[in-house]
CSV table of C-alpha atoms in Angstrom, one decimal:
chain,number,residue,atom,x,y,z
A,1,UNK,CA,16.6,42.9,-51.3
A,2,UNK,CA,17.2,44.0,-47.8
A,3,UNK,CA,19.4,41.3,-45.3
A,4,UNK,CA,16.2,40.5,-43.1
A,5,UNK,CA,14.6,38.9,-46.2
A,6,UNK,CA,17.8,37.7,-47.5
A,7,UNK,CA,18.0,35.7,-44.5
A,8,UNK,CA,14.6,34.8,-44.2
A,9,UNK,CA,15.1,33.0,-47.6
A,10,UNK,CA,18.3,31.3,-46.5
A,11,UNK,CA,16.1,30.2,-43.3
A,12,UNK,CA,14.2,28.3,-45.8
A,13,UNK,CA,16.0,27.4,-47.7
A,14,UNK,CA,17.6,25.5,-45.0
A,15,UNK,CA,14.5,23.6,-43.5
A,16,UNK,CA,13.7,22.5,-47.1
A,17,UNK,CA,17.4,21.0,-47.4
A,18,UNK,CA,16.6,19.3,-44.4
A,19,UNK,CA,13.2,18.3,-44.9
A,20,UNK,CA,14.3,16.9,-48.4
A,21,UNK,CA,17.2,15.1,-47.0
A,22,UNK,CA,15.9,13.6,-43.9
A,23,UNK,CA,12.7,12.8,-45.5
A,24,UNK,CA,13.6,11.2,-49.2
A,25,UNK,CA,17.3,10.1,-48.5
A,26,UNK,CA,17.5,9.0,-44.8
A,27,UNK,CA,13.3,8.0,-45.0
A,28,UNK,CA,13.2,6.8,-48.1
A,29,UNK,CA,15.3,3.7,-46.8
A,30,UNK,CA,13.3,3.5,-43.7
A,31,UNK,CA,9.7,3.2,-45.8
A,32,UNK,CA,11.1,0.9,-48.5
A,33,UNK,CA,12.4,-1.4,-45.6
A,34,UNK,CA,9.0,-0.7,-44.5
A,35,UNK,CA,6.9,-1.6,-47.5
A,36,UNK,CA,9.3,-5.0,-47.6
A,37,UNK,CA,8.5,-6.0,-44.5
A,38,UNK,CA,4.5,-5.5,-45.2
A,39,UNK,CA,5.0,-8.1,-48.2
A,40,UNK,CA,6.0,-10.7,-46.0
A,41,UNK,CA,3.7,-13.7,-45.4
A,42,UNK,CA,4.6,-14.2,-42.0
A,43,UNK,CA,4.9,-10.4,-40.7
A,44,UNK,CA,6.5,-10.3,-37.6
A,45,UNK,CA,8.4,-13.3,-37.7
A,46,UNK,CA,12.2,-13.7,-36.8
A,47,UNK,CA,14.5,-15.9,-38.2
A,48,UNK,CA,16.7,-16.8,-35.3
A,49,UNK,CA,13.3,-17.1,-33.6
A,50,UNK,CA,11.8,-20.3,-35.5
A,51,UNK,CA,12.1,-23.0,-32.8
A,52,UNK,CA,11.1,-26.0,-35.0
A,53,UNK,CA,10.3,-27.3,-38.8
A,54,UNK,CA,8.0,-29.9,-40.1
A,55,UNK,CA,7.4,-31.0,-44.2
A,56,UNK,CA,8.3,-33.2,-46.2
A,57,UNK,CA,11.1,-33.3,-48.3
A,58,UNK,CA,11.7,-33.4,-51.8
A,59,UNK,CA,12.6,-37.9,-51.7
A,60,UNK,CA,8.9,-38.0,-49.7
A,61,UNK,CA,10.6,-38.2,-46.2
A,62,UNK,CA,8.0,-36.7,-43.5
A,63,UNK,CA,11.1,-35.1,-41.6
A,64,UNK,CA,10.9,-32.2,-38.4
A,65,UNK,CA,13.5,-30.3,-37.0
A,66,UNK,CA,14.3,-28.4,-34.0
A,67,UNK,CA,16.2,-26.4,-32.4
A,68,UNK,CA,18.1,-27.0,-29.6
A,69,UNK,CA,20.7,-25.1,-27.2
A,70,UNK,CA,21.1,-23.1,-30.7
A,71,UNK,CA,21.8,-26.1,-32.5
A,72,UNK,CA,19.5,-28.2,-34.8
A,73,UNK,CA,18.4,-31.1,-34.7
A,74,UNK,CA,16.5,-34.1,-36.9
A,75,UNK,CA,13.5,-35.4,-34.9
A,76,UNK,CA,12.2,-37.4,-37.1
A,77,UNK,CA,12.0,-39.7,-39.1
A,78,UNK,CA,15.6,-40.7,-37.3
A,79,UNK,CA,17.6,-38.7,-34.2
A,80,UNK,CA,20.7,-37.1,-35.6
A,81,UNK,CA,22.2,-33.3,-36.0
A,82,UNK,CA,20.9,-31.1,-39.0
A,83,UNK,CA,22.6,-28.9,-40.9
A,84,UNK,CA,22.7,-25.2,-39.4
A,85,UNK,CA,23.6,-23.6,-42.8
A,86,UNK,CA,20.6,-25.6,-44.4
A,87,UNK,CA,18.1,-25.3,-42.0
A,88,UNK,CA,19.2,-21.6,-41.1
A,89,UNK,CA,18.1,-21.4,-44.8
A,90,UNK,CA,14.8,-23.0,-44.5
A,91,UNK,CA,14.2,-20.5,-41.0
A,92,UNK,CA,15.1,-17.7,-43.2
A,93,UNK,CA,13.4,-18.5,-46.3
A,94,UNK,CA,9.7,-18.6,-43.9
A,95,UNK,CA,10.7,-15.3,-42.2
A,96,UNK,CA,11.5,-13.0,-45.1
A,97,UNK,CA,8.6,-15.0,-48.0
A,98,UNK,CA,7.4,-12.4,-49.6
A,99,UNK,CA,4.4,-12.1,-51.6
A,100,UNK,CA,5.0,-10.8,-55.3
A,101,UNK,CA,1.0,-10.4,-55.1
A,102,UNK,CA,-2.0,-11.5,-55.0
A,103,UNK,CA,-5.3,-13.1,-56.7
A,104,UNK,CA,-8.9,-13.3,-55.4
A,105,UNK,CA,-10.2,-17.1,-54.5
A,106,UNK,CA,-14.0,-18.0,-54.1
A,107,UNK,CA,-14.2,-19.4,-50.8
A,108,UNK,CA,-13.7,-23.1,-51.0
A,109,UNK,CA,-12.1,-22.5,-54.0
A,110,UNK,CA,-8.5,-23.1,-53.3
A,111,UNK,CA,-7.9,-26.5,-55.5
A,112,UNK,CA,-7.2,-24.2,-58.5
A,113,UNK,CA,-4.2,-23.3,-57.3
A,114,UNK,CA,-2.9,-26.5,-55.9
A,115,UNK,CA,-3.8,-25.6,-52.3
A,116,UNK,CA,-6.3,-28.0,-51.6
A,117,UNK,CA,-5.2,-31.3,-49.7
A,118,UNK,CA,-2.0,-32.0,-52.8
A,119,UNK,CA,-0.6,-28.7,-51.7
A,120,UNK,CA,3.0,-29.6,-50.4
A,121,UNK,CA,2.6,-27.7,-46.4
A,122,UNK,CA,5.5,-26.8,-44.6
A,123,UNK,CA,4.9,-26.4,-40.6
A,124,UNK,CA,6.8,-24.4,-38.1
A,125,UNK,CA,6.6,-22.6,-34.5
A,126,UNK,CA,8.5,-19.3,-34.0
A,127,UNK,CA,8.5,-17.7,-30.2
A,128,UNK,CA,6.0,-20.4,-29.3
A,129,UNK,CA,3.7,-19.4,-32.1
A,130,UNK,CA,2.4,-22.2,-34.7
A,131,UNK,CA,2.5,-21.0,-38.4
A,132,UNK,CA,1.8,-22.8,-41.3
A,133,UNK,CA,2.9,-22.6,-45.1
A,134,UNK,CA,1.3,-24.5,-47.7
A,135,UNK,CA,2.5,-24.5,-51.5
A,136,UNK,CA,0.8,-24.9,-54.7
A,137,UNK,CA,1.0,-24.9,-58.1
A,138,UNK,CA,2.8,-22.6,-60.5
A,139,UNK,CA,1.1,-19.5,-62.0
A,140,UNK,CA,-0.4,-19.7,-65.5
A,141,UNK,CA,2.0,-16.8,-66.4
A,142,UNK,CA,5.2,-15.3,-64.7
A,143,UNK,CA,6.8,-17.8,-62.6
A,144,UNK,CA,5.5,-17.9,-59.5
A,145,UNK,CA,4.0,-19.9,-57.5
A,146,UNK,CA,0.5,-20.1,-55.2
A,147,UNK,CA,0.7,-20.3,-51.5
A,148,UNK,CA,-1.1,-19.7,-48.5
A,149,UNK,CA,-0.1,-18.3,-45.1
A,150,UNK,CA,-1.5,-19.2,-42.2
A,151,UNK,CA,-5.0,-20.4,-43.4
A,152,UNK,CA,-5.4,-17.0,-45.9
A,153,UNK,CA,-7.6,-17.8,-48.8
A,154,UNK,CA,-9.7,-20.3,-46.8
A,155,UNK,CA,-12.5,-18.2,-47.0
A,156,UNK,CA,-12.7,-16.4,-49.9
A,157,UNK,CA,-10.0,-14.3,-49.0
A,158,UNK,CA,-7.2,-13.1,-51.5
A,159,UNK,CA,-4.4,-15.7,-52.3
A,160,UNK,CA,-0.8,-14.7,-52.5
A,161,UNK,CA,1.9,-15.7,-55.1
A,162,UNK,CA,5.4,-15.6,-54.4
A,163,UNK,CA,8.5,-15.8,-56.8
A,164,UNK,CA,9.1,-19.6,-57.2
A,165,UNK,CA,13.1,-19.8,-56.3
A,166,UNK,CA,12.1,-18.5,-52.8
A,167,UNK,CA,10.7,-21.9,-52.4
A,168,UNK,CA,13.5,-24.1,-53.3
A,169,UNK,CA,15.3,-24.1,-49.5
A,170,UNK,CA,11.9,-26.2,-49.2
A,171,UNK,CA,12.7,-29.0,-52.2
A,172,UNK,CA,15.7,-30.1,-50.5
A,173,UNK,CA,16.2,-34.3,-50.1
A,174,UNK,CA,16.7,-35.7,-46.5
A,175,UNK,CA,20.2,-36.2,-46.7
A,176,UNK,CA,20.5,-32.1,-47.6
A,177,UNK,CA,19.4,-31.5,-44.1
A,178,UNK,CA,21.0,-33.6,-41.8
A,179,UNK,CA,24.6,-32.5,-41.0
A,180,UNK,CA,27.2,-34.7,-43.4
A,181,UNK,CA,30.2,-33.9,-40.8
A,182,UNK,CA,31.2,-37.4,-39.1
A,183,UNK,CA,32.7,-35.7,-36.3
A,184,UNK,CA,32.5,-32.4,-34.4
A,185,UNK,CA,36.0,-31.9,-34.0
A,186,UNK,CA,38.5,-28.9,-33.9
A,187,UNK,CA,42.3,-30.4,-34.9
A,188,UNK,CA,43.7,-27.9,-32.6
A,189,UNK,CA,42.1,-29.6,-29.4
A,190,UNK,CA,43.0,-32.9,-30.4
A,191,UNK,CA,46.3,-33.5,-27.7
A,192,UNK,CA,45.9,-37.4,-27.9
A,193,UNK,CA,45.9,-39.9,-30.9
A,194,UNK,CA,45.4,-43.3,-31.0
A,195,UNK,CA,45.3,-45.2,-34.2
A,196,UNK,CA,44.9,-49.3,-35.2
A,197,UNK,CA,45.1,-50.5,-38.4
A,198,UNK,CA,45.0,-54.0,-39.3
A,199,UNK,CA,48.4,-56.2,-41.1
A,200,UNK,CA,49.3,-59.5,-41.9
A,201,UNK,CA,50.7,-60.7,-38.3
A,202,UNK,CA,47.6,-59.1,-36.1
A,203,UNK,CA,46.0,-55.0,-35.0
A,204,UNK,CA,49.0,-52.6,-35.1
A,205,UNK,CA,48.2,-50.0,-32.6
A,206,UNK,CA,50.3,-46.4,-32.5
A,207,UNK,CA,50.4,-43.3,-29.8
A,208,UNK,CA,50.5,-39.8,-30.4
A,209,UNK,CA,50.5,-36.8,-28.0
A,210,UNK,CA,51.3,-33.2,-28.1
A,211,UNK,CA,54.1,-32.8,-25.9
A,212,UNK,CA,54.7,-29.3,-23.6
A,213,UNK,CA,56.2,-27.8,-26.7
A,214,UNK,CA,53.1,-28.7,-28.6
A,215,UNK,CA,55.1,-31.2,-30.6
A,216,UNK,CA,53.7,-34.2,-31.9
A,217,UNK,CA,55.6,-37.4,-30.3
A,218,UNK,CA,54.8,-41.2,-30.8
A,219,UNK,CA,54.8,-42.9,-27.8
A,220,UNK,CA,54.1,-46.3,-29.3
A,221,UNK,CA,55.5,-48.5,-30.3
A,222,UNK,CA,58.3,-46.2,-30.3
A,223,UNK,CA,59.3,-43.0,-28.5
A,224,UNK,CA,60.6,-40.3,-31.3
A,225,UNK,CA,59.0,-37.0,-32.7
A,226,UNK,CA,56.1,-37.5,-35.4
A,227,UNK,CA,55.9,-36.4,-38.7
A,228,UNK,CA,54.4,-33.0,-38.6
A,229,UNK,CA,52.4,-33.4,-41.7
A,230,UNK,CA,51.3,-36.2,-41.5
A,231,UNK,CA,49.3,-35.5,-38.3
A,232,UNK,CA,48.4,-32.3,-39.6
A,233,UNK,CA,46.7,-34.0,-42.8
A,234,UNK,CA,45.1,-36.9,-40.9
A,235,UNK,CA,44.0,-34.3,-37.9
A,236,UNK,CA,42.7,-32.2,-41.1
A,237,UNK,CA,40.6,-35.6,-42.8
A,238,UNK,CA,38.9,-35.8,-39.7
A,239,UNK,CA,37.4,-32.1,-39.5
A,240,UNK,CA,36.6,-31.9,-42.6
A,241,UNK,CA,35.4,-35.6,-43.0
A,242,UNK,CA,31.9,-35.8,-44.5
A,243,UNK,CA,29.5,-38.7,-45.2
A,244,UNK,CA,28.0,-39.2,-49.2
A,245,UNK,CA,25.4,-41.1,-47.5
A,246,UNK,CA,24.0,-41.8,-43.8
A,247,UNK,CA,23.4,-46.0,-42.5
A,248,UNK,CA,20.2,-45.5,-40.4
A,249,UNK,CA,18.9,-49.4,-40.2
A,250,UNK,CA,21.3,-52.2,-39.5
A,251,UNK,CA,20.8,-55.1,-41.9
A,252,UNK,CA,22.6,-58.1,-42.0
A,253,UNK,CA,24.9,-56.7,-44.8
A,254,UNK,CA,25.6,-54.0,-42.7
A,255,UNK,CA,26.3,-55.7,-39.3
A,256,UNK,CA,28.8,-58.0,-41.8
A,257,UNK,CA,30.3,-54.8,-43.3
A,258,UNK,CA,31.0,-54.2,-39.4
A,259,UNK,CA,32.9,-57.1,-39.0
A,260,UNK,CA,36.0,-55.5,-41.0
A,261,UNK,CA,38.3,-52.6,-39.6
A,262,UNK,CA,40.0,-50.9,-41.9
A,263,UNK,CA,41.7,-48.0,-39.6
A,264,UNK,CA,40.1,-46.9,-36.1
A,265,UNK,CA,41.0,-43.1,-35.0
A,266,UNK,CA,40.1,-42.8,-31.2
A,267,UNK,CA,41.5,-39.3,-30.1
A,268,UNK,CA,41.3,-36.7,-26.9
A,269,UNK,CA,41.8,-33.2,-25.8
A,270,UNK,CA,40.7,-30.3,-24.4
A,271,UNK,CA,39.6,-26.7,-25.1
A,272,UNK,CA,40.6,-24.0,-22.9
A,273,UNK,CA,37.3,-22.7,-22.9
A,274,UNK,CA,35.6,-25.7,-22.5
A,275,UNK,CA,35.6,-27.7,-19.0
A,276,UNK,CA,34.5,-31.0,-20.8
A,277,UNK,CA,37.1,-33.5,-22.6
A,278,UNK,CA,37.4,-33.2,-26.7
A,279,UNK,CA,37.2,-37.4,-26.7
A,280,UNK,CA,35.3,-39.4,-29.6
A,281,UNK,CA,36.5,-42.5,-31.9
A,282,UNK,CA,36.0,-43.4,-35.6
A,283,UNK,CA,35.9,-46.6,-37.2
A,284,UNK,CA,35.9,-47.2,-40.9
A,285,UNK,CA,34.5,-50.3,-41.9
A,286,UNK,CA,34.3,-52.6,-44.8
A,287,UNK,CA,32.3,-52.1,-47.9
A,288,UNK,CA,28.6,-52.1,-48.9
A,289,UNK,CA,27.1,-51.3,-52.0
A,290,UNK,CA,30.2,-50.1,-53.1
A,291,UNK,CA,30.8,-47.7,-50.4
A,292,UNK,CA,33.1,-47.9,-46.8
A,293,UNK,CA,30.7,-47.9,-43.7
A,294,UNK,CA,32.0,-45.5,-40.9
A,295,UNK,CA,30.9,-45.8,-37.5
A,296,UNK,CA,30.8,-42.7,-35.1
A,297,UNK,CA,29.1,-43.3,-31.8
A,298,UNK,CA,25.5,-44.6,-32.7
A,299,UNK,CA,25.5,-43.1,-36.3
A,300,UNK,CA,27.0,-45.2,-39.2
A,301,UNK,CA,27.5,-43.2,-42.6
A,302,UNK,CA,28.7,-44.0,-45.7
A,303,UNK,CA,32.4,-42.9,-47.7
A,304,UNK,CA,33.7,-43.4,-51.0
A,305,UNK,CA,36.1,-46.1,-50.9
A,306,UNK,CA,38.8,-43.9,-52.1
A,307,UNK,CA,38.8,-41.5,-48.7
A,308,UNK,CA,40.4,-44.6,-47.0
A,309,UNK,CA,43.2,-44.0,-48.8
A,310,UNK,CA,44.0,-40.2,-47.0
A,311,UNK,CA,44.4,-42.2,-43.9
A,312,UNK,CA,48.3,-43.6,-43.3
A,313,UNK,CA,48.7,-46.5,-42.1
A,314,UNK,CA,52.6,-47.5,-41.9
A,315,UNK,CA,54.3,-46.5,-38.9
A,316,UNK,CA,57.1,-44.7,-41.1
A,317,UNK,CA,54.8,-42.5,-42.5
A,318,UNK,CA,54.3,-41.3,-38.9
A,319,UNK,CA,57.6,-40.6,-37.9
A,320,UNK,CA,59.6,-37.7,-38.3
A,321,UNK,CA,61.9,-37.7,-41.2
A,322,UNK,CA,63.7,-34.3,-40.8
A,323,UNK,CA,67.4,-35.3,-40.7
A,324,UNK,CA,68.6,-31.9,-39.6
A,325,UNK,CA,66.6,-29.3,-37.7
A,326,UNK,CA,68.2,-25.6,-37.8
A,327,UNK,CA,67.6,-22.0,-39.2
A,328,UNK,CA,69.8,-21.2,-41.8
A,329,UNK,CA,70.2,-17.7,-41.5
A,330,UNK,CA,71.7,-18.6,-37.9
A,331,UNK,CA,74.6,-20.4,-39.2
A,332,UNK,CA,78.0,-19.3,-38.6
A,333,UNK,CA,80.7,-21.6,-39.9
A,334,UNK,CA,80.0,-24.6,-42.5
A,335,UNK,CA,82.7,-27.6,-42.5
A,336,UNK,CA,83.0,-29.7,-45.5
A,337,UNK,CA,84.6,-32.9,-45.9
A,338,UNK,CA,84.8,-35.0,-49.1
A,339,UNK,CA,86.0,-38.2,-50.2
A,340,UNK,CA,89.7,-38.2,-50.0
A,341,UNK,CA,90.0,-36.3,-47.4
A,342,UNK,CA,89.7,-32.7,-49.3
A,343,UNK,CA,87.6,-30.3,-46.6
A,344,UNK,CA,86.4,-26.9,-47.1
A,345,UNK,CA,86.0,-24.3,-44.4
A,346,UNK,CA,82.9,-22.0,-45.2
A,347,UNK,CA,82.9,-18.8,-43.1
A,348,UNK,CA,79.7,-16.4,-43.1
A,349,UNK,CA,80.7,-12.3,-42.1
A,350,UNK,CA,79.4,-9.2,-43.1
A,351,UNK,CA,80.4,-9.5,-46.8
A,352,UNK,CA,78.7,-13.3,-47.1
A,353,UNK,CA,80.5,-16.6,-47.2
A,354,UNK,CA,84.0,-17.1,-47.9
A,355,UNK,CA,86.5,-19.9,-47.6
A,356,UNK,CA,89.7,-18.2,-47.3
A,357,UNK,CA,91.3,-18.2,-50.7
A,358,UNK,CA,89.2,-19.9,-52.5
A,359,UNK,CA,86.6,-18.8,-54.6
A,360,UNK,CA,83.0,-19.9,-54.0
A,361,UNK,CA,79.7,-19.6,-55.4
A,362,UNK,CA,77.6,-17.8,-53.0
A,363,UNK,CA,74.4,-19.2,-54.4
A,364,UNK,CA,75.7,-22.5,-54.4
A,365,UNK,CA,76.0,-21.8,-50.6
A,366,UNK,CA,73.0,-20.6,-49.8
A,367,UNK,CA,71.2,-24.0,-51.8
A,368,UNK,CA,73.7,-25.7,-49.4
């Protein structure tokens, strides 16, 4: 074989590596990404996109979302913030549905599969486009479930069936939706604290406030530094405080639950990126059905009785209780004095500690 075929040969054999790479590795991910997308009832559709939800959840609440200034929102039936992870999940679940197949309907035919007027229907808009969803009964075999997109089947068209947990960011209760956190807070913003409890001679009010050090300091009813942990903890309840329940009518049980104030947390601050004031106050309440009632602006909610507890409310446990406030490994000279009058000289070199003559016990020393 002369060298002008032998390279000839290699020539192809070149393209045909490249061919075979480019076209069943790197394509091959490109046309299966491709064949996904075709499955999907709502082609097209972005998740980030959907500007609004409407259906009814799984306790018979007609509820609709929307989204605004990237947040969302409950619309009805009561005005309040949903919950971004939940309804990002309901968004998500519409744009990506897709169909595990599909079944041939007589037109008019849809009761059959539960998508007559029973059929649970789930409304939304997406870049000012109105879609809807609607959901029917399970398949005889396999465990999936009818639905219709958009009006398909309506006229004799096929109908689709879809894998039956895609559908369950759909069967979530009321309360799943709306956002549980009482307060939008970041501790770190927090600069001011005031908190009132209630004791036997009257309202005891306290002050905190982070000092230029970032310390925490009580400022009433007494100037000294506060307890560190203590703030941290009760700065931490109220991030992470979440309601088991939400108050959305004000019954005369309620207004007399009101009445009571077990502790009220009114705090301020600031974030550097932020030209508006971190301010908002929280107020828990007495009991109702076995439950605290919180207030927080407009919105009540409701607590187990036990979270009251996580909030002090004695001024010691606010104040600092560090007697002696040094680094260890900066220590130089130690001076001991005991009862009748015997001292001990520790001196810390090189070598360790040492006390002249005597001998000591270095561990000792450094528990010391």
């Amino acid at each position: 074989m002369n060298q002008r075929t032998t390279g000839l040969l290699a020539l192809v054999a070149f393209f045909l590596g490249a061919f075979v790479y480019l076209y069943e590795i790197e394509g091959g991910s490109d046309r299966e990404a491709t064949r996904e997308a075709e499955k999907e009832l709502f082609a097209g559709v972005d998740a980030g996109a959907v500007e609004s939800v409407e259906l009814t959840t799984s306790d018979g609440s007609a509820a609709r979302f929307e989204r605004r200034d990237g947040a969302w929102r409950i619309a009805v039936p009561v005005e309040g913030a949903g919950d971004a992870m939940a309804l990002d999940g309901v968004a998500s679940a519409l744009a990506t549905l897709p169909r595990a197949g599909t079944v041939k309907a007589a037109p008019g035919d849809l009761a059959q599969f539960g998508l007559g007027p029973e059929a649970q229907t789930v409304r939304f808009t997406a870049s000012g486009a109105s879609h809807t969803l609607r959901i029917g009964r399970a398949t005889p075999v396999g465990g999936n479930v009818y639905v219709a997109a958009d009006g398909g089947g309506d006229d004799g068209e096929e109908v689709a069936y879809v894998e039956s947990y895609r559908l369950n960011a759909f069967k979530q209760k009321l309360t799943d939706l709306r956002d549980r956190r009482i307060l939008a807070l970041e501790a770190d913003a927090v600069k001011r604290l005031e908190i009132s409890w209630p004791e036997a001679s009257g309202p005891f009010t306290l002050e905190l406030e982070r000092d230029a050090q970032d310390t925490w300091q009580l400022r009433r009813p007494i100037a000294a530094r506060a307890d560190r942990q203590t703030v941290r903890e009760l700065l931490s309840n109220l991030e992470f405080l979440q309601a088991t329940s939400f108050v959305d009518e004000r019954t005369p049980a309620v207004e007399a639950a009101l009445l009571e104030t077990a502790i009220e947390i009114v705090f301020a601050g600031e974030v550097a990126s932020d030209p508006d004031p971190v301010a908002g106050k929280l107020r828990i309440a007495g009991m109702l059905n076995g439950a605290r009632i919180v207030e927080s602006g407009a919105q009540l909610y409701q607590l187990p009785p036990e979270r009251l507890d996580e909030f002090a409310r004695r001024l010691s446990a606010y104040r600092d209780k560090q007697l002696v406030d040094l680094e260890p490994d900066s220590l130089a000279k130690i001076e001991l004095e005991f009862a009748g009058g015997e001292a001990i000289v520790l001196v810390h070199a090189e070598a360790g500690w040492s006390a002249g003559e005597r001998e000591i016990d270095s561990e000792a020393v450094a528990g010391l």
